[in-house]
Structure formats: structure tokens, C-alpha cells
Amino acid sequence: MSDWKSIEVFGLAKAEKQAWLLGQLNRLTRHHQAHCQPYANLLAGQGQQEGAAESLNAVPYVAARLFKMLRLSSTLPDNVFKTLTSSGTTSQVKSQIFLDRDTAALQSKVLVSLLSSFTGKARRPMLIVDHDGLTGDKAGFSARGAGVQGLSFLGRDHTYALNSDMTPNWPVIDDFMAKYANEPVLIFGFTFMVWQHFIQPLIASGRSNQLPQALLFHSGGWKKLQDQAVSNDTFKTTVRQALGEQVAIHNFYGMVEQIGSVFVECEQGHLHAPTYADVLIRDQETLAEQCEGEIGLIQVLSFIPTSYPGHSILTEDLGRLLGEDNCLCGRKGRYFEVLGRLPKTEVRGCSDVF
Amino acid sequence: MTNNERLVTAFASSLNIDASQVVDELEYNTIPQWDSVAHMVLVAALEKEFDVMLDMDDIIEMSSVKIAKEILAKHDVAF
Ligand SMILES: [Zn+2]
């Protein structure tokens, strides 16, 4: 099997991609069966003997919430050097993701390879729409801290735009804007925070067009913006009003259970699966694979995780497949949209659904 | 100071470790002090000390003291 580094990020069409990714996923299924007893039990409960799926939709999946209920680790406790936890805003129980050095290193490398296909390899001055102090605890990271940390490899002169009470740190922001007004810069933040704590105050303060060569990556879900009736189009238009007409804006979809594999929005507004990962949509009742255009639960596949069985996860997010290999932006692979989270009351089944 | 001494000083102060720990074999993520947060501090210190600008591949590959020297050598810093 070709090494991932030799494969173009968005370069493989359907048949080639499936051949490569399926090999990787079957390897991981076997690895986790051998190294994670609860995972092996789950598979056995489903009558799955061997990691030998013949198509991507036959790769067994773990429901995201099982990472809250079970200790799913495929590495020895001594090898775990970092434990990621989901932010757990709505529930008391947090997911726990156990990382060893190899998995963490691969996450960083894949994330950089993926995102640098949008930014280029030069590290840009980076404005982080958050406060300093998210990444202080070395043993455990929140999802937010991990996100900021993962993206920091893309930047230099990392500058935190907010005070710890989430108000804009104007002296710091103004310095950054003055220093890098005529350079490509990188801005990263969580979607709602970018909107509420950066773009809105910028507009209210009368600042505009001060980072015309910026590229903005943002992530973390649209729920709070939908509550304010802010669409992706409104978001982009407003960001460009605040920062500059030519600002590049890319949302991305990813989760703490699969750090490194992210699905980045292209110029056409579509979220794209890179070569190293994929998405499937499943009917929320029957869990059968859905066709293009039909709404269902998003299943995410990734070739990265070896320290925990997270290479195939059924999320609680709803989405819709929009197409494959034919997006107008020219990128190969599947593209899709995310339509929000399954309401809590509708989460069906339990540990038998995996 | 020799380039090696400058490198050792930059590592020791960025990672907050003793200069005697900065040996070729020291690897990223093997001691709590050299994690991904400290790595970015280290990169900034090396860039400043040797007046170079490292790209993303450089800092991703920089997984030991030995490799750091090899990467700086590519940027015409001789050890
Ligand atoms: Zn596209």
C-alpha cells in the first residue's frame, strides 16, 4: 500500500481511493480487534470475525457516544501520553480519547498536510480567536485546546485576540493588524467565537478592511449561529465586510475522536473528504447507507488512529452527501454538508448499535 | 558561542530543561517539557537565534535534537 505522504490530498478518484482507504481501514480493524478487548467484544457481538470488509460501507463502526461509556484504548496505559476529552457542554460525561506518540504525531502531520493544501507551506502570522491559557494543562487537553494546538503548526507569531473574559484584546489586535496589513495571515477560531467575539466587535468599533490577505479557518458547529439565524453565506459576507473583500474563508468539520482528519469547505461551499478520510451517510432509523442527497447520520472514516479504535465512527450529526469526484472546485472525493446535530431525544439504540 | 552552544541554550530555555539534557538523542514528546506547546516556543527561539524561517514541513519533522541540527543545516547553519 502506498504511503499516505505520496498521495495527493484531494487527488484520488473513487476507485483508487476506495482501494487505498479500505486497505488501511481493514488493517486498523484487525489491529484494534487484537489490542482493544471491548472493541473486539463489540465486533464479536455483531458476528464480525475478521477485519476484512469488502467495501467502505461494510467497515464496522463505533457510535461516538461509546467513547463516553467505555475505555476504548488499543495501547498500553504506559504509552498513553495525552488524553483528549470532548468539551461536554451538554452532557456530564465526556469522551476520552487516548493518544500515544505515534498517533499524535500522525494526527499533526496529516492535519498540516491537509490544511497546507489551502494555505501553502509557509507559516503565516497567526491570529487565534481565543484567549491564551487554553493549552496550559499538559496531560489533558480540551477539544478546544487541542484544536488550537493542532493548527498552531501552520502559523508563526501566534497572537491571541481575546482576553480571558472573551472581550477583544484591542491593543494586541491592533498591533497585529498594523504589522501584517499587507501580508498573508492566518486566522483561526471556533465559528461562534469568531462571529460573536471578533467579527461583531470589529464591525461595531468601525474597523474594516485591515487584514485583506487573511485566510480564516473556523470550526465547531453552526448551532449557536443558526439560533441567531446566521447562515454560512451571511457569515462569509460579514467576515469579508470586517476584514477585506478577498479574505478566504474555510469552515471545517471534524471531531475530537478523529483529530487530524478534517473535512474542509472549498470555494464552492462544500465540505470535502480528503484522500485519508471519508464520510458515509446512514439512515437514522435503519442505519442503512443513504444515497446522494438523502439526509442521515454522518459516519466518518480515517486511516489515522492506532492507539484507540476510532477509525470508523458513527456521529450524532446529520448531513447529506452532495456528490463525489465532480465538485466544480476540482477536488476529487466525496463532498457533503452538515445539517446539525441529532436531537438528544432521538438518539436511538444503545451499545448494541456500533 | 559556537552554533552548537547556541542551539543547546535555545533548547534549554525554550523547554525549561537543563542544558545537559539537550543531547542528539532527545526526542519530541518523550519528556513532558517538550510537548506540542513547547515545540512552538522552541521553533520561535531557533528562528530568532539563527535568523531563519522554518516552513511547516521543517517543524513537523523536527522530532529530535539531532534532526533539528539537520534541518538548520539545510538553512546554512553549520554544526
Ligand atoms: Zn469543492
mmCIF file with all atom_site columns, N, CA and C in Angstrom, chain A residues 4 12 49 101 145 275 298 331 337:
data_model
loop_
_atom_site.group_PDB
_atom_site.id
_atom_site.type_symbol
_atom_site.label_atom_id
_atom_site.label_alt_id
_atom_site.label_comp_id
_atom_site.label_asym_id
_atom_site.label_entity_id
_atom_site.label_seq_id
_atom_site.pdbx_PDB_ins_code
_atom_site.Cartn_x
_atom_site.Cartn_y
_atom_site.Cartn_z
_atom_site.occupancy
_atom_site.B_iso_or_equiv
_atom_site.pdbx_formal_charge
_atom_site.auth_seq_id
_atom_site.auth_comp_id
_atom_site.auth_asym_id
_atom_site.auth_atom_id
_atom_site.pdbx_PDB_model_num
ATOM 1  N N  . TRP A 1 4   ? 0.937   7.288   2.863  1.00 0.00 ? 4   TRP A N  1
ATOM 2  C CA . TRP A 1 4   ? -0.023  8.384   2.712  1.00 0.00 ? 4   TRP A CA 1
ATOM 3  C C  . TRP A 1 4   ? 0.623   9.650   2.161  1.00 0.00 ? 4   TRP A C  1
ATOM 4  N N  . LEU A 1 12  ? -7.303  11.555  -5.412 1.00 0.00 ? 12  LEU A N  1
ATOM 5  C CA . LEU A 1 12  ? -7.725  10.220  -5.840 1.00 0.00 ? 12  LEU A CA 1
ATOM 6  C C  . LEU A 1 12  ? -9.217  10.160  -6.161 1.00 0.00 ? 12  LEU A C  1
ATOM 7  N N  . GLN A 1 49  ? -16.048 -11.417 12.454 1.00 0.00 ? 49  GLN A N  1
ATOM 8  C CA . GLN A 1 49  ? -14.881 -12.196 12.871 1.00 0.00 ? 49  GLN A CA 1
ATOM 9  C C  . GLN A 1 49  ? -13.560 -11.528 12.492 1.00 0.00 ? 49  GLN A C  1
ATOM 10 N N  . ARG A 1 101 ? 2.308   8.344   21.248 1.00 0.00 ? 101 ARG A N  1
ATOM 11 C CA . ARG A 1 101 ? 3.149   9.263   20.463 1.00 0.00 ? 101 ARG A CA 1
ATOM 12 C C  . ARG A 1 101 ? 2.919   9.107   18.964 1.00 0.00 ? 101 ARG A C  1
ATOM 13 N N  . GLY A 1 145 ? -8.707  23.315  23.156 1.00 0.00 ? 145 GLY A N  1
ATOM 14 C CA . GLY A 1 145 ? -7.256  23.462  23.256 1.00 0.00 ? 145 GLY A CA 1
ATOM 15 C C  . GLY A 1 145 ? -6.538  22.637  22.205 1.00 0.00 ? 145 GLY A C  1
ATOM 16 N N  . THR A 1 275 ? -8.203  12.406  0.762  1.00 0.00 ? 275 THR A N  1
ATOM 17 C CA . THR A 1 275 ? -7.869  11.020  0.456  1.00 0.00 ? 275 THR A CA 1
ATOM 18 C C  . THR A 1 275 ? -7.801  10.151  1.702  1.00 0.00 ? 275 THR A C  1
ATOM 19 N N  . ILE A 1 298 ? -24.036 11.079  9.969  1.00 0.00 ? 298 ILE A N  1
ATOM 20 C CA . ILE A 1 298 ? -22.723 11.093  9.312  1.00 0.00 ? 298 ILE A CA 1
ATOM 21 C C  . ILE A 1 298 ? -21.811 10.059  9.971  1.00 0.00 ? 298 ILE A C  1
ATOM 22 N N  . ARG A 1 331 ? -11.520 19.386  -6.774 1.00 0.00 ? 331 ARG A N  1
ATOM 23 C CA . ARG A 1 331 ? -11.015 18.376  -5.848 1.00 0.00 ? 331 ARG A CA 1
ATOM 24 C C  . ARG A 1 331 ? -11.767 17.056  -6.062 1.00 0.00 ? 331 ARG A C  1
ATOM 25 N N  . GLU A 1 337 ? -22.611 18.192  3.149  1.00 0.00 ? 337 GLU A N  1
ATOM 26 C CA . GLU A 1 337 ? -22.917 19.293  4.064  1.00 0.00 ? 337 GLU A CA 1
ATOM 27 C C  . GLU A 1 337 ? -23.374 18.724  5.399  1.00 0.00 ? 337 GLU A C  1
#
